[in-house]
Tab-separated table of C-alpha atoms in Angstrom:
chain	number	residue	atom	x	y	z
A	1	UNK	CA	-0.455	-0.032	0.259
A	2	UNK	CA	1.478	3.352	-1.169
A	3	UNK	CA	1.422	6.410	1.544
A	4	UNK	CA	-1.528	7.776	1.232
A	5	UNK	CA	-2.756	11.282	2.459
A	6	UNK	CA	-6.344	12.437	3.210
A	7	UNK	CA	-7.500	15.587	3.484
A	8	UNK	CA	-10.736	16.654	5.036
A	9	UNK	CA	-8.876	12.889	7.371
A	10	UNK	CA	-11.808	13.888	10.040
A	11	UNK	CA	-15.194	12.605	7.492
A	12	UNK	CA	-16.922	9.696	7.529
A	13	UNK	CA	-14.109	8.469	4.650
A	14	UNK	CA	-11.114	9.485	6.241
A	15	UNK	CA	-12.284	7.907	8.836
A	16	UNK	CA	-12.590	4.430	7.320
A	17	UNK	CA	-9.530	4.836	5.446
A	18	UNK	CA	-7.698	4.812	8.265
A	19	UNK	CA	-9.409	2.513	9.863
A	20	UNK	CA	-8.196	-0.444	6.676
A	21	UNK	CA	-5.218	1.746	5.620
A	22	UNK	CA	-2.916	-0.231	8.892
A	23	UNK	CA	-0.557	2.717	9.160
A	24	UNK	CA	-0.579	3.344	6.094
A	25	UNK	CA	-2.496	6.599	5.289
A	26	UNK	CA	-2.834	10.575	7.603
A	27	UNK	CA	-6.182	11.835	8.214
A	28	UNK	CA	-5.986	15.925	8.982
A	29	UNK	CA	-8.514	17.411	9.593
A	30	UNK	CA	-8.892	21.192	8.213
A	31	UNK	CA	-7.039	22.935	11.171
A	32	UNK	CA	-3.863	20.846	10.062
A	33	UNK	CA	-4.660	21.512	6.560
A	34	UNK	CA	-6.853	23.526	4.802
A	35	UNK	CA	-6.995	23.208	1.185
A	36	UNK	CA	-8.678	26.099	0.656
A	37	UNK	CA	-4.970	27.557	2.036
A	38	UNK	CA	-1.792	26.739	-0.904
A	39	UNK	CA	0.629	27.063	1.348
A	40	UNK	CA	-0.936	24.804	4.215
A	41	UNK	CA	-0.989	22.404	0.812
A	42	UNK	CA	2.703	22.947	0.164
A	43	UNK	CA	3.401	23.081	3.972
A	44	UNK	CA	1.590	19.001	4.337
A	45	UNK	CA	3.335	17.859	1.814
A	46	UNK	CA	6.921	18.737	2.193
A	47	UNK	CA	5.690	17.690	5.637
A	48	UNK	CA	3.920	13.909	4.675
A	49	UNK	CA	6.330	13.002	1.442
A	50	UNK	CA	3.091	11.102	0.216
A	51	UNK	CA	2.801	8.936	-2.005
A	52	UNK	CA	-1.301	9.677	-3.597
A	53	UNK	CA	-3.447	11.638	-2.074
A	54	UNK	CA	-6.408	11.271	-1.665
A	55	UNK	CA	-9.107	14.929	-1.502
A	56	UNK	CA	-11.878	13.558	1.161
A	57	UNK	CA	-12.576	17.522	2.175
A	58	UNK	CA	-15.214	19.585	0.311
A	59	UNK	CA	-17.995	21.870	1.334
A	60	UNK	CA	-21.158	18.879	1.991
A	61	UNK	CA	-23.828	21.340	3.379
A	62	UNK	CA	-26.040	20.650	0.371
A	63	UNK	CA	-28.056	23.408	1.990
A	64	UNK	CA	-26.041	25.916	3.177
A	65	UNK	CA	-23.881	25.804	-0.061
A	66	UNK	CA	-26.949	26.957	-1.432
A	67	UNK	CA	-26.715	30.427	0.222
A	68	UNK	CA	-22.287	30.341	1.105
A	69	UNK	CA	-21.640	29.765	-2.582
A	70	UNK	CA	-18.703	31.831	-2.224
A	71	UNK	CA	-16.900	29.611	0.492
A	72	UNK	CA	-18.417	26.242	-1.316
A	73	UNK	CA	-16.169	27.421	-4.051
A	74	UNK	CA	-13.630	27.515	-1.850
A	75	UNK	CA	-13.694	23.905	-0.504
A	76	UNK	CA	-15.244	22.675	-3.469
A	77	UNK	CA	-13.330	25.209	-6.658
A	78	UNK	CA	-10.388	26.519	-5.790
A	79	UNK	CA	-9.243	24.547	-2.961
A	80	UNK	CA	-9.266	21.396	-5.413
A	81	UNK	CA	-7.566	23.218	-7.766
A	82	UNK	CA	-4.008	23.923	-5.426
A	83	UNK	CA	-4.347	21.112	-4.602
A	84	UNK	CA	-4.393	19.338	-8.091
A	85	UNK	CA	-1.227	21.568	-9.161
A	86	UNK	CA	0.648	20.966	-5.492
A	87	UNK	CA	0.150	16.958	-6.537
A	88	UNK	CA	1.834	18.267	-10.454
A	89	UNK	CA	4.303	19.597	-8.743
A	90	UNK	CA	5.997	17.487	-6.655
A	91	UNK	CA	4.326	14.005	-8.571
A	92	UNK	CA	2.190	12.639	-6.159
A	93	UNK	CA	-0.801	11.049	-7.703
A	94	UNK	CA	-4.328	12.726	-6.914
A	95	UNK	CA	-7.619	11.194	-5.951
A	96	UNK	CA	-9.879	13.661	-6.016
A	97	UNK	CA	-13.983	12.116	-4.603
A	98	UNK	CA	-17.405	13.643	-5.822
A	99	UNK	CA	-20.699	13.399	-6.026
A	100	UNK	CA	-23.756	12.675	-8.076
A	101	UNK	CA	-24.570	15.294	-7.435
A	102	UNK	CA	-23.035	16.640	-10.897
A	103	UNK	CA	-25.550	15.084	-12.726
A	104	UNK	CA	-29.195	16.939	-12.884
A	105	UNK	CA	-30.770	14.170	-10.671
A	106	UNK	CA	-33.710	13.204	-13.429
A	107	UNK	CA	-33.795	10.081	-15.483
A	108	UNK	CA	-32.275	9.992	-17.608
A	109	UNK	CA	-34.980	9.945	-21.534
A	110	UNK	CA	-37.210	10.185	-18.254
A	111	UNK	CA	-37.548	6.577	-17.962
A	112	UNK	CA	-38.411	4.476	-14.992
A	113	UNK	CA	-36.074	5.034	-11.894
A	114	UNK	CA	-36.558	1.523	-10.817
A	115	UNK	CA	-34.874	0.246	-14.185
A	116	UNK	CA	-33.276	3.051	-16.032
A	117	UNK	CA	-29.434	2.471	-16.812
A	118	UNK	CA	-27.217	3.400	-14.157
A	119	UNK	CA	-25.777	6.291	-15.438
A	120	UNK	CA	-21.894	6.507	-16.399
A	121	UNK	CA	-18.650	8.742	-16.036
A	122	UNK	CA	-18.787	10.116	-19.677
A	123	UNK	CA	-22.697	11.203	-19.679
A	124	UNK	CA	-23.548	15.050	-20.068
A	125	UNK	CA	-23.077	16.780	-17.092
A	126	UNK	CA	-25.901	19.809	-15.239
A	127	UNK	CA	-25.956	19.741	-11.581
A	128	UNK	CA	-29.445	22.177	-11.168
A	129	UNK	CA	-27.714	23.127	-6.873
A	130	UNK	CA	-24.261	25.561	-5.871
A	131	UNK	CA	-23.030	21.653	-5.092
A	132	UNK	CA	-23.690	20.366	-6.916
A	133	UNK	CA	-21.896	23.017	-9.722
A	134	UNK	CA	-19.325	23.811	-7.055
A	135	UNK	CA	-18.217	20.293	-7.340
A	136	UNK	CA	-18.232	20.011	-11.589
A	137	UNK	CA	-16.215	23.028	-10.885
A	138	UNK	CA	-13.525	21.043	-9.408
A	139	UNK	CA	-13.596	18.063	-11.257
A	140	UNK	CA	-12.763	20.351	-13.763
A	141	UNK	CA	-10.177	21.855	-12.187
A	142	UNK	CA	-8.838	18.977	-11.046
A	143	UNK	CA	-8.165	18.321	-14.550
A	144	UNK	CA	-7.065	21.918	-15.558
A	145	UNK	CA	-4.096	21.104	-13.226
A	146	UNK	CA	-3.325	17.674	-12.760
A	147	UNK	CA	-4.477	15.360	-16.142
A	148	UNK	CA	-3.652	12.596	-14.920
A	149	UNK	CA	-5.766	13.048	-11.774
A	150	UNK	CA	-8.910	10.505	-11.102
A	151	UNK	CA	-12.202	11.386	-9.978
A	152	UNK	CA	-14.530	8.477	-8.638
A	153	UNK	CA	-18.317	10.592	-7.920
A	154	UNK	CA	-20.725	8.622	-5.142
A	155	UNK	CA	-22.968	8.784	-3.941
A	156	UNK	CA	-25.261	7.842	-0.987
A	157	UNK	CA	-22.295	7.216	0.953
A	158	UNK	CA	-23.317	6.547	4.827
A	159	UNK	CA	-21.320	5.406	8.216
A	160	UNK	CA	-24.314	3.739	10.219
A	161	UNK	CA	-24.453	2.085	12.472
A	162	UNK	CA	-20.830	1.912	14.255
A	163	UNK	CA	-21.769	6.701	13.961
A	164	UNK	CA	-24.754	5.675	16.258
A	165	UNK	CA	-22.097	3.025	18.786
A	166	UNK	CA	-18.932	5.062	18.116
A	167	UNK	CA	-20.430	8.483	18.463
A	168	UNK	CA	-18.728	9.851	15.898
A	169	UNK	CA	-19.966	13.170	15.196
A	170	UNK	CA	-21.761	14.282	12.163
A	171	UNK	CA	-25.084	11.979	10.725
A	172	UNK	CA	-25.960	10.681	7.328
A	173	UNK	CA	-29.475	8.381	7.103
A	174	UNK	CA	-28.735	5.164	7.714
A	175	UNK	CA	-27.462	6.378	11.404
A	176	UNK	CA	-29.624	8.616	11.842
A	177	UNK	CA	-33.533	5.813	10.582
A	178	UNK	CA	-31.587	4.282	13.039
A	179	UNK	CA	-31.758	7.101	16.054
A	180	UNK	CA	-35.909	7.796	14.661
A	181	UNK	CA	-36.733	4.597	14.614
A	182	UNK	CA	-36.578	5.168	19.243
A	183	UNK	CA	-37.780	7.747	19.111
A	184	UNK	CA	-40.941	7.736	17.029
A	185	UNK	CA	-43.827	5.849	16.427
A	186	UNK	CA	-43.727	6.583	12.810
A	187	UNK	CA	-42.548	8.421	10.521
A	188	UNK	CA	-42.543	9.409	6.602
A	189	UNK	CA	-39.226	9.061	4.509
A	190	UNK	CA	-39.930	10.563	1.043
A	191	UNK	CA	-40.423	7.367	-1.747
A	192	UNK	CA	-39.900	9.120	-4.898
A	193	UNK	CA	-35.808	10.048	-5.126
A	194	UNK	CA	-33.465	6.710	-6.996
A	195	UNK	CA	-29.783	5.715	-5.438
A	196	UNK	CA	-27.424	3.093	-4.506
A	197	UNK	CA	-26.458	2.842	-0.308
A	198	UNK	CA	-22.677	2.752	-0.138
A	199	UNK	CA	-21.059	1.311	2.560
A	200	UNK	CA	-18.452	4.124	3.735
A	201	UNK	CA	-15.760	1.180	4.704
A	202	UNK	CA	-16.725	-0.937	1.667
A	203	UNK	CA	-16.134	1.433	-0.613
A	204	UNK	CA	-12.506	3.139	1.305
A	205	UNK	CA	-11.277	-0.010	-0.031
A	206	UNK	CA	-12.282	-0.154	-3.046
A	207	UNK	CA	-10.109	3.617	-3.394
A	208	UNK	CA	-7.282	1.292	-1.865
A	209	UNK	CA	-7.887	-1.895	-3.703
A	210	UNK	CA	-7.093	0.480	-6.559
A	211	UNK	CA	-3.996	2.288	-5.124
A	212	UNK	CA	-2.909	-1.133	-4.173
A	213	UNK	CA	-3.152	-2.229	-7.913
A	214	UNK	CA	-1.743	0.344	-9.152
A	215	UNK	CA	1.279	-0.095	-6.639
A	216	UNK	CA	1.923	-3.336	-7.866
A	217	UNK	CA	1.195	-2.647	-12.519
A	218	UNK	CA	-1.951	-3.827	-12.265
A	219	UNK	CA	-3.830	-1.380	-13.210
A	220	UNK	CA	-4.056	2.651	-14.585
A	221	UNK	CA	-7.202	4.975	-13.578
A	222	UNK	CA	-5.102	7.916	-14.195
A	223	UNK	CA	-6.653	10.294	-15.992
A	224	UNK	CA	-10.625	8.915	-15.940
A	225	UNK	CA	-13.976	9.958	-14.329
A	226	UNK	CA	-14.737	6.558	-12.325
A	227	UNK	CA	-18.653	5.713	-10.213
A	228	UNK	CA	-18.832	3.238	-7.280
A	229	UNK	CA	-21.121	2.650	-5.387
A	230	UNK	CA	-23.580	0.381	-3.043
A	231	UNK	CA	-24.455	-3.059	-6.094
A	232	UNK	CA	-28.663	-2.674	-6.362
A	233	UNK	CA	-30.687	0.655	-6.265
A	234	UNK	CA	-33.079	2.221	-3.879
A	235	UNK	CA	-36.033	4.234	-2.910
A	236	UNK	CA	-34.789	6.275	0.338
A	237	UNK	CA	-37.829	4.414	1.886
A	238	UNK	CA	-37.114	1.354	0.671
A	239	UNK	CA	-33.729	1.530	2.476
A	240	UNK	CA	-35.316	3.190	5.293
A	241	UNK	CA	-38.293	0.528	5.835
A	242	UNK	CA	-34.422	-2.105	5.417
A	243	UNK	CA	-33.544	-0.082	8.571
A	244	UNK	CA	-36.194	-0.792	10.450
A	245	UNK	CA	-36.475	-4.354	9.138
A	246	UNK	CA	-33.412	-5.644	10.684
A	247	UNK	CA	-33.201	-4.166	13.628
A	248	UNK	CA	-36.048	-6.834	14.395
A	249	UNK	CA	-38.592	-2.894	14.340
A	250	UNK	CA	-41.976	-3.259	12.292
A	251	UNK	CA	-41.098	-1.903	8.150
A	252	UNK	CA	-44.615	-0.788	8.230
A	253	UNK	CA	-43.924	2.220	10.008
A	254	UNK	CA	-42.283	3.717	7.515
A	255	UNK	CA	-44.322	5.816	5.255
A	256	UNK	CA	-43.632	6.904	1.818
A	257	UNK	CA	-44.002	10.395	0.929
A	258	UNK	CA	-42.941	12.884	-2.272
A	259	UNK	CA	-40.266	15.482	-1.605
A	260	UNK	CA	-42.330	17.767	-2.623
A	261	UNK	CA	-43.432	17.115	1.349
A	262	UNK	CA	-40.251	18.015	1.803
A	263	UNK	CA	-39.143	20.954	0.336
A	264	UNK	CA	-35.798	21.911	1.192
A	265	UNK	CA	-33.076	25.224	-0.313
A	266	UNK	CA	-31.360	22.334	-2.131
A	267	UNK	CA	-33.430	19.830	-4.535
A	268	UNK	CA	-32.512	16.590	-4.302
A	269	UNK	CA	-31.467	13.829	-7.042
A	270	UNK	CA	-34.212	11.927	-8.378
A	271	UNK	CA	-32.403	10.009	-10.197
A	272	UNK	CA	-28.616	8.985	-8.166
A	273	UNK	CA	-28.569	5.502	-9.912
A	274	UNK	CA	-24.362	5.687	-10.415
A	275	UNK	CA	-22.415	2.618	-12.530
A	276	UNK	CA	-19.564	1.299	-12.573
A	277	UNK	CA	-18.798	0.030	-15.691
A	278	UNK	CA	-16.603	1.910	-16.009
A	279	UNK	CA	-14.499	0.443	-12.603
A	280	UNK	CA	-14.882	-2.786	-13.515
A	281	UNK	CA	-13.327	-2.997	-17.410
A	282	UNK	CA	-10.015	-1.232	-15.249
A	283	UNK	CA	-9.977	-6.074	-13.377
A	284	UNK	CA	-11.376	-4.465	-9.769
A	285	UNK	CA	-14.551	-5.576	-8.653
A	286	UNK	CA	-17.652	-4.335	-8.205
A	287	UNK	CA	-20.307	-3.519	-4.601
A	288	UNK	CA	-21.419	-5.830	-3.387
A	289	UNK	CA	-25.476	-6.009	-3.227
A	290	UNK	CA	-26.018	-2.118	-0.445
A	291	UNK	CA	-28.167	-4.712	1.625
A	292	UNK	CA	-25.780	-7.121	1.894
A	293	UNK	CA	-23.397	-4.460	3.334
A	294	UNK	CA	-26.284	-3.025	5.355
A	295	UNK	CA	-27.228	-6.212	7.111
A	296	UNK	CA	-24.220	-7.071	9.070
A	297	UNK	CA	-24.128	-3.844	11.253
A	298	UNK	CA	-27.320	-3.130	11.616
A	299	UNK	CA	-28.155	-6.799	13.059
A	300	UNK	CA	-25.239	-6.724	15.210
A	301	UNK	CA	-26.904	-3.959	16.800
A	302	UNK	CA	-30.376	-5.465	17.470
A	303	UNK	CA	-28.713	-7.987	18.619
A	304	UNK	CA	-26.898	-5.665	21.637
A	305	UNK	CA	-30.587	-4.354	21.997
A	306	UNK	CA	-32.454	-7.253	23.120
């Protein structure tokens, strides 16, 4: 495994990479490495001398970005540009993590979201939120500064049970559903947004698998964008009901509703199913079905509650 530096390392992906990389990953928080500050980037790269940078730093407050475009641009566009330039100057490999929000969120061709083909990396992008526009601009900035970089887009990332058990900061949908199951008799969850739930530890393992394969000379993903998410697809309603089921709770307590019943400053994508075809073309195994990743942790938590 190469030596890895993970800007944004205190987030869920940074924690997962640190846990899996067996001491090979350094995961500083923004106080130690601020990608909005080129001097901070240079200092960290020169001091730590990583072979690979996996950029997990981003402005991810989707609703907040609508009224805070300046900060979103600093972290999602200017920061990745400066990071890519610094990596180019030092000959450091860069993996940049991005998002499904670079797409419009609509089903291609207006088809059935349950069966429509997943979005490919080369499909047209058309972000409709500040978050999505800045993340797309960040992808382009990375490639402009470092054409040999790799962008990996993911979606519906969660830590889930271990965030609850270890009292980790932040939240995610699965962790929220676990909490609400014990607090509410019923809850309404949107049933018209489709995606692929992605367990952060399995996603981190995919990134490390790529880096190990590259170091061994088996694959070369430089200069390409890839999609990596959990296998299969679901709505948020499907995911919530499955969490309840695995907890041993009555899934009928979760009721379907439409996105229109939960208006947000930034509209959520109706379709976030990303195709991992190009990942498989590298010879890398795709992620397993999302239910197989969700079941062990949630069922373990259920057993601890008995």
